[in-house]
CSV table of C-alpha atoms in Angstrom, one decimal:
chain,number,residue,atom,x,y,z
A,1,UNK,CA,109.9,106.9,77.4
A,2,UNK,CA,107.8,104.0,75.5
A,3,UNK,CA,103.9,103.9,75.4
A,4,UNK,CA,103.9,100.3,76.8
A,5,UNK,CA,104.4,98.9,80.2
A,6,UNK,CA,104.4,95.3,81.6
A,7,UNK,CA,102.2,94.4,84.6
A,8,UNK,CA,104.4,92.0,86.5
A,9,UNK,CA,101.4,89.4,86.3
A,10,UNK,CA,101.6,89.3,82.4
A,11,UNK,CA,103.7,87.2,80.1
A,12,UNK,CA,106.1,89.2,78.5
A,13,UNK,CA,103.5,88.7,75.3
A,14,UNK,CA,101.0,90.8,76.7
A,15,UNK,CA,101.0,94.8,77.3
A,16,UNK,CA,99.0,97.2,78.0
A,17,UNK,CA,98.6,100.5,76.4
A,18,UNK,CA,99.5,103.6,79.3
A,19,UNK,CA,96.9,105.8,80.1
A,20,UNK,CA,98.0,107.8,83.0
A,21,UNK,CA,95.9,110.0,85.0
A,22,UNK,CA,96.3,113.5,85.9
A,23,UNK,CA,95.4,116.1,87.8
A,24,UNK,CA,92.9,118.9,85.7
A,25,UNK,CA,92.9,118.9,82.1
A,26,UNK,CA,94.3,119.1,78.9
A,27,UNK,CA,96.3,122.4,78.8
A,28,UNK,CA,97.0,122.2,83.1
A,29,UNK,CA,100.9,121.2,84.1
A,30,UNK,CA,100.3,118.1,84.9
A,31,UNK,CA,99.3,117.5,81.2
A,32,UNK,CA,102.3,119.0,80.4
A,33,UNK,CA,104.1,116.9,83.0
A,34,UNK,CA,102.7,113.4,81.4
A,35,UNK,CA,103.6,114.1,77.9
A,36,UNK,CA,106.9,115.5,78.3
A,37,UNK,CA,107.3,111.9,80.3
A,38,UNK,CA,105.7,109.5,78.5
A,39,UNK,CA,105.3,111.1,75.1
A,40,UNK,CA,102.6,112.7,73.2
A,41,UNK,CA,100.7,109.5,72.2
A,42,UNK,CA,100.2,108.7,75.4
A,43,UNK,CA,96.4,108.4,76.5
A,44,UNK,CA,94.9,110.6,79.1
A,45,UNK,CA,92.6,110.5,82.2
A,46,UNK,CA,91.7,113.8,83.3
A,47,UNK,CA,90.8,113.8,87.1
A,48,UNK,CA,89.5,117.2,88.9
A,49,UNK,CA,91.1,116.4,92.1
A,50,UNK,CA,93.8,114.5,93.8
A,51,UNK,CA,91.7,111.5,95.5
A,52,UNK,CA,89.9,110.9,91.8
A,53,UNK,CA,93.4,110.5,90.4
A,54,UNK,CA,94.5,107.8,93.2
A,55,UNK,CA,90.9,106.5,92.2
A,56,UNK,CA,91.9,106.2,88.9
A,57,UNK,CA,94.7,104.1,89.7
A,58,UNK,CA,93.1,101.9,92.4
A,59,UNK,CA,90.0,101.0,89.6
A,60,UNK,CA,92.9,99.9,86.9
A,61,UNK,CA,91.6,102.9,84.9
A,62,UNK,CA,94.5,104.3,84.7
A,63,UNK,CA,98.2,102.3,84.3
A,64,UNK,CA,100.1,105.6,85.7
A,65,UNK,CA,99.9,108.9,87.2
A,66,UNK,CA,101.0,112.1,87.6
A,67,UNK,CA,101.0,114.2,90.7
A,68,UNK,CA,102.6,117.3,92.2
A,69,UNK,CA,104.3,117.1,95.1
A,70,UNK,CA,106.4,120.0,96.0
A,71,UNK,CA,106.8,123.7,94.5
A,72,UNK,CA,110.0,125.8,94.7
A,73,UNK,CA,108.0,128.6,95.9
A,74,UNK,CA,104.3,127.1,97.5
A,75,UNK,CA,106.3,124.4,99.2
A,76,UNK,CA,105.5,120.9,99.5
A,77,UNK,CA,101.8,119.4,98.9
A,78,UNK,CA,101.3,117.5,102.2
A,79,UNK,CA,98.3,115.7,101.7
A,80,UNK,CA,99.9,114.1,98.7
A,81,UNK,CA,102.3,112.6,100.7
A,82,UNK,CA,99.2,110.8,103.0
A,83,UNK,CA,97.5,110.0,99.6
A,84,UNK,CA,101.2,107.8,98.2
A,85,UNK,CA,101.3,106.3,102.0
A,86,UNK,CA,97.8,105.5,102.7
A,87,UNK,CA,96.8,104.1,99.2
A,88,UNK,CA,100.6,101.6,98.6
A,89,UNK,CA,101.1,103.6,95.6
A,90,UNK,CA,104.7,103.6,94.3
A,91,UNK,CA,106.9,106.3,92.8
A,92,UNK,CA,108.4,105.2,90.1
A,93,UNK,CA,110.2,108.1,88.6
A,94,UNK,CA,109.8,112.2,89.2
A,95,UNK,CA,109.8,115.3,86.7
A,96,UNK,CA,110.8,118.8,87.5
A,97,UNK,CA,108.9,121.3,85.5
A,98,UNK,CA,108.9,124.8,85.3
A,99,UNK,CA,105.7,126.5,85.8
A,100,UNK,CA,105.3,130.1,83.6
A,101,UNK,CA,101.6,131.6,84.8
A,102,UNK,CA,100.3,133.8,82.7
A,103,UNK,CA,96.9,135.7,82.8
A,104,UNK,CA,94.6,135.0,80.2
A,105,UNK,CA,91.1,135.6,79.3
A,106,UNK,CA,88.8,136.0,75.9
A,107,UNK,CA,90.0,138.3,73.2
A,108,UNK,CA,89.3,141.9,73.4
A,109,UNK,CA,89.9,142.6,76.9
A,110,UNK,CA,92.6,144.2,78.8
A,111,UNK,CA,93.4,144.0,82.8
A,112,UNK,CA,91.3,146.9,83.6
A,113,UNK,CA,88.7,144.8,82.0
A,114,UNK,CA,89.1,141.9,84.2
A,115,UNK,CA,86.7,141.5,87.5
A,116,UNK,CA,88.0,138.4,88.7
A,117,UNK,CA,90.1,135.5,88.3
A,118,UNK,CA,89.8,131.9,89.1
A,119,UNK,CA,92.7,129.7,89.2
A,120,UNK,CA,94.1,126.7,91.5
A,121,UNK,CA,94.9,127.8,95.0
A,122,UNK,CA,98.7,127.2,94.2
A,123,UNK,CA,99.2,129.6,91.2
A,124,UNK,CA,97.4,132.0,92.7
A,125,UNK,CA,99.9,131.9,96.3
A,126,UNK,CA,102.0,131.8,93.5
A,127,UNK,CA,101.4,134.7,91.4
A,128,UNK,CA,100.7,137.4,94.4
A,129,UNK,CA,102.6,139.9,93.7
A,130,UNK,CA,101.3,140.3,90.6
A,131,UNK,CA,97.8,140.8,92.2
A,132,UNK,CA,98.5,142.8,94.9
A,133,UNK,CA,99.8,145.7,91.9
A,134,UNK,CA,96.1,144.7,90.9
A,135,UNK,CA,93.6,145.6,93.8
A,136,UNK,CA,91.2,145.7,91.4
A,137,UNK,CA,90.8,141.9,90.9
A,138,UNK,CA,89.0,139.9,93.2
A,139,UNK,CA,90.7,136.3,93.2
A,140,UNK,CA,88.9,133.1,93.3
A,141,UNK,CA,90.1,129.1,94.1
A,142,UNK,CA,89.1,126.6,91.7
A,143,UNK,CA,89.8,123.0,91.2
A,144,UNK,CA,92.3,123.6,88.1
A,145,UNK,CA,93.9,126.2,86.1
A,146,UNK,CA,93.3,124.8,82.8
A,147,UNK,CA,89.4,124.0,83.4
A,148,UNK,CA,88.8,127.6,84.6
A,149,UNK,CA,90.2,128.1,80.7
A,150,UNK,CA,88.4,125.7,79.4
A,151,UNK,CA,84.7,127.1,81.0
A,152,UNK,CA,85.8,130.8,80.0
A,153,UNK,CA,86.3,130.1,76.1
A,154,UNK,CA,82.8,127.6,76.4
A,155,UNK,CA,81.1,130.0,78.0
A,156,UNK,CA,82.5,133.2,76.2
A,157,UNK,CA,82.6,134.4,80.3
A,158,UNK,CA,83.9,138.1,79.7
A,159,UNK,CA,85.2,139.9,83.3
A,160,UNK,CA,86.8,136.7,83.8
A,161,UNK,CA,90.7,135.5,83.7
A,162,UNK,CA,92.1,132.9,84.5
A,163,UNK,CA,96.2,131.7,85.7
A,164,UNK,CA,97.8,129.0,83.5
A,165,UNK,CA,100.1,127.7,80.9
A,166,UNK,CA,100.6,129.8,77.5
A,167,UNK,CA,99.3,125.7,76.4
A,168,UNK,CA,96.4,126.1,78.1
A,169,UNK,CA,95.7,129.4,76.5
A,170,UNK,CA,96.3,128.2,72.9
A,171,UNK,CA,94.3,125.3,73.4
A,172,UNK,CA,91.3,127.3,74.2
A,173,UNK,CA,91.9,130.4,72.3
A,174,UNK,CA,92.3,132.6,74.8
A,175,UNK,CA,94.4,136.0,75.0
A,176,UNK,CA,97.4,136.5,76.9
A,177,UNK,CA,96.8,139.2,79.2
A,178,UNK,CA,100.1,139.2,80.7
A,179,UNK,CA,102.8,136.7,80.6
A,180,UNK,CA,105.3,135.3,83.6
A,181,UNK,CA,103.3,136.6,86.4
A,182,UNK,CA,104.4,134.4,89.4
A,183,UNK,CA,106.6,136.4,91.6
A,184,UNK,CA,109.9,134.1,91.7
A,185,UNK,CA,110.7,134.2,88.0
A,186,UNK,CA,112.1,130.4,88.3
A,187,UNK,CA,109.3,128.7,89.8
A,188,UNK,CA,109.5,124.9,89.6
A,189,UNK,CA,107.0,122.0,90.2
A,190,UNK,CA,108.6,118.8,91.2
A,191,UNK,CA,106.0,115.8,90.3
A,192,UNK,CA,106.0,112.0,91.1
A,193,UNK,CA,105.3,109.3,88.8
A,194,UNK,CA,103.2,107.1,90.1
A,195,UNK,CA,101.5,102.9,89.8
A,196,UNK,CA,100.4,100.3,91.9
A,197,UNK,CA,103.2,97.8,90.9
A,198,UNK,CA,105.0,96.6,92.9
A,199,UNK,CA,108.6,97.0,90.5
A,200,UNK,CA,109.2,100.2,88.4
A,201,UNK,CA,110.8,98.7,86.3
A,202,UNK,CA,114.1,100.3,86.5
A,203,UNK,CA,117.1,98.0,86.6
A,204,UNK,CA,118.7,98.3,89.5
A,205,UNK,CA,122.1,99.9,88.6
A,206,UNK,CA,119.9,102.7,87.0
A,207,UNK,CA,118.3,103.7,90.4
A,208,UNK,CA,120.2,106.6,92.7
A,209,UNK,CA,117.0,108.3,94.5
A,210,UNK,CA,114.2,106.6,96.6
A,211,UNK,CA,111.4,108.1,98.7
A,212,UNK,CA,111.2,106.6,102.4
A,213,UNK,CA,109.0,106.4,105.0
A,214,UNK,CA,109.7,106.1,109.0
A,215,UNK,CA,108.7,106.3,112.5
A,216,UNK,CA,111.2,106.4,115.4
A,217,UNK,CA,111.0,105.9,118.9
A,218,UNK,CA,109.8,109.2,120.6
A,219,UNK,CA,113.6,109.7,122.4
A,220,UNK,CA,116.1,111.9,122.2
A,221,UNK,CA,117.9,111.6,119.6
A,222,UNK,CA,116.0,109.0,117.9
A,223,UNK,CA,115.5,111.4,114.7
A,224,UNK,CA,119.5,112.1,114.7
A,225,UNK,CA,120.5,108.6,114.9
A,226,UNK,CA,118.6,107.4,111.7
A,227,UNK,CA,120.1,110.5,109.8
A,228,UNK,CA,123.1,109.0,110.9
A,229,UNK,CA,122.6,106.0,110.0
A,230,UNK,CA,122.0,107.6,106.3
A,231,UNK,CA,125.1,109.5,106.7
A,232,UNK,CA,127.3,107.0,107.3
A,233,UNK,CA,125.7,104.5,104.2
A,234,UNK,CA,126.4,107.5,102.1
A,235,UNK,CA,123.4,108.8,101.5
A,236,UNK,CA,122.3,112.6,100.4
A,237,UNK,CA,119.1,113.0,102.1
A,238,UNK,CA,117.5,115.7,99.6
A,239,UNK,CA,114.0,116.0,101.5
A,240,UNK,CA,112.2,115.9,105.0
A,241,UNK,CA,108.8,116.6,105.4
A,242,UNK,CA,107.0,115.3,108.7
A,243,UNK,CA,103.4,114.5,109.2
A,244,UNK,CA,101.7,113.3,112.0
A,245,UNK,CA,100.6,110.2,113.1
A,246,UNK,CA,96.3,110.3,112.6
A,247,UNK,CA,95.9,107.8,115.7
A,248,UNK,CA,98.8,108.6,117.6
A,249,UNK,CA,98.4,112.4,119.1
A,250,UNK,CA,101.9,113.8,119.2
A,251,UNK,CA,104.0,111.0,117.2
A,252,UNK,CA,105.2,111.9,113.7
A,253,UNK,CA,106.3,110.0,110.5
A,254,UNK,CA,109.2,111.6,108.5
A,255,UNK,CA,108.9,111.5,104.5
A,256,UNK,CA,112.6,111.7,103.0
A,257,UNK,CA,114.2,110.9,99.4
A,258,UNK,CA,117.9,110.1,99.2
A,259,UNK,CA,120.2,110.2,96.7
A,260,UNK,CA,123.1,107.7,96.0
A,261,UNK,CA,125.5,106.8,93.7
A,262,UNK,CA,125.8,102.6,95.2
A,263,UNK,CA,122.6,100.8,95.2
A,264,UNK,CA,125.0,98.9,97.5
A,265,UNK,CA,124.8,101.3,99.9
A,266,UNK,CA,121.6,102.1,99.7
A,267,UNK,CA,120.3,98.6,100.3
A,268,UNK,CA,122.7,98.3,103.5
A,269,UNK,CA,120.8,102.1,105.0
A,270,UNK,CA,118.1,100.0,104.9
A,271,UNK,CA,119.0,96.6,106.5
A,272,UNK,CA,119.9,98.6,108.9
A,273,UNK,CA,117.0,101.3,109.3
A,274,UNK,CA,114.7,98.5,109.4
A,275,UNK,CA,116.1,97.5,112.5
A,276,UNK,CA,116.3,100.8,114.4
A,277,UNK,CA,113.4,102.4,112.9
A,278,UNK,CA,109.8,101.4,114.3
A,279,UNK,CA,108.5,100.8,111.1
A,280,UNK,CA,109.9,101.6,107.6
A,281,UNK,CA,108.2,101.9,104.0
A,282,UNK,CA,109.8,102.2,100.7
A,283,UNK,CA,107.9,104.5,98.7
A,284,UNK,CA,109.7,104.1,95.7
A,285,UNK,CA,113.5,103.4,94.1
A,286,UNK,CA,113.5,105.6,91.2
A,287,UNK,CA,115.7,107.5,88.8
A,288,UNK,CA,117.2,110.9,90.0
A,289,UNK,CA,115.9,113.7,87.8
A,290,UNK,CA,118.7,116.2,88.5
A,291,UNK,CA,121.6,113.8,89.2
């Protein structure tokens, strides 16, 4: 990927160096995530939490971002999902990276030596098998799983571990404890992309995924028939998540991403969902990662 992008206000002239925002720190995934993307030139914002990263993007700090959305073992992130509706940010591309934990902590110690360990709630849920062989440990949420590396090598905090990325632990100098602790050996992260523009920037014979949002009528059969309708315009649907509706107790909006191989098609699911669906939001048109 380039280090450039175009706002779609600016002459074709001007451009704008990317800086994209992530979640954590230098050393965390989504690090990881944003340079495997966008290269290793690219400029970072490092954000402690989810809302400062869509912050980020609404104050033009940032041109991009990067955010989890789903793990192959912790399951989708919801609230990210209300975050991308609530805030008109679009999904311009996704990333599936494999996440490796491993246990690190400041040289000269071994497990027996370790008290506790702080981590992000997700690679701990991920990694507890790995701590329940460990009684021993007591374990600890935190905001990221890089910082936590970060504020054991500043403050030389012996006693302490912490569950990241072997990058994380060469950044800050900090010994491997044990490596691959998560208890599905292929645990995968799947992150979106993400701007407030309007157009990705993806030419349109290059797209074969998008991310959708809808409502439907609270009938039988309402959820079947636009599945149908997706179905029949030869669409894969690939996801569902449902969440529901703040100021409407009981009534739920469905999340999905579909794969095609026709924009064609694609565009006439839509002509058509628009119509049968009570409302209907693209989220993004994007390139499929694994297709």
């Amino acid at each position: 990927m380039n280090n450039y992008v175009l706002d779609s206000k600016m002459s074709t002239k001007e451009q704008v160096k990317q800086k994209v925002a992530i979640q954590g720190v230098k050393g965390s995934y989504h690090h990881g995530v944003a340079l495997a993307y966008f290269g290793d030139d690219v400029e970072i914002d490092e954000c402690m939490s989810f809302q400062d990263l869509v912050k980020s993007l609404e104050d033009k700090k940032s041109t991009d971002a990067v955010m989890a959305i789903e793990n192959s073992i912790a399951g989708s992130i919801i609230p990210n999902y209300a975050y991308i509706d609530e805030h008109d940010l679009t999904i311009s591309g996704e990333y599936f990276q494999p996440i490796h934990h491993c246990l690190m902590a400041l040289e000269g110690q071994d497990i027996s030596d370790i008290k506790e360990v702080y981590s992000h709630p997700m690679a701990l849920l991920q990694c507890k098998e790995f701590f329940r062989e460990n009684p021993h440990i007591k374990l600890v949420e935190d905001a990221d799983t890089a910082e936590v590396a970060k504020r054991i090598a500043e403050k030389q905090l012996k006693g302490i571990a912490a569950v990241g990325s072997e990058t994380a632990a060469g950044i800050y100098k900090l010994e491997i404890l044990a490596t691959r602790i998560q208890t599905i050996k292929s645990n995968s992260t799947r992150f979106f992309v993400l701007n407030t523009r309007k157009n990705s920037g993806i030419k349109k014979e290059e797209i074969n995924k998008a991310s959708l949002k809808f409502l439907t009528d609270h009938k039988r059969g309402s959820l079947a028939t636009v599945l149908n309708v997706m179905s029949d315009c030869n669409l894969n649907l690939t996801k569902i998540q449902s969440l529901p509706v703040i100021d409407m107790p009981w009534k739920y909006s469905f999340f999905v991403d579909v794969t095609f191989k026709q924009y064609s098609d694609y565009e006439k699911a839509i002509s058509i969902l628009k119509i049968m669906a009570l409302e209907l939001k693209v989220l993004g048109e994007y390139k499929n990662q694994n297709g």
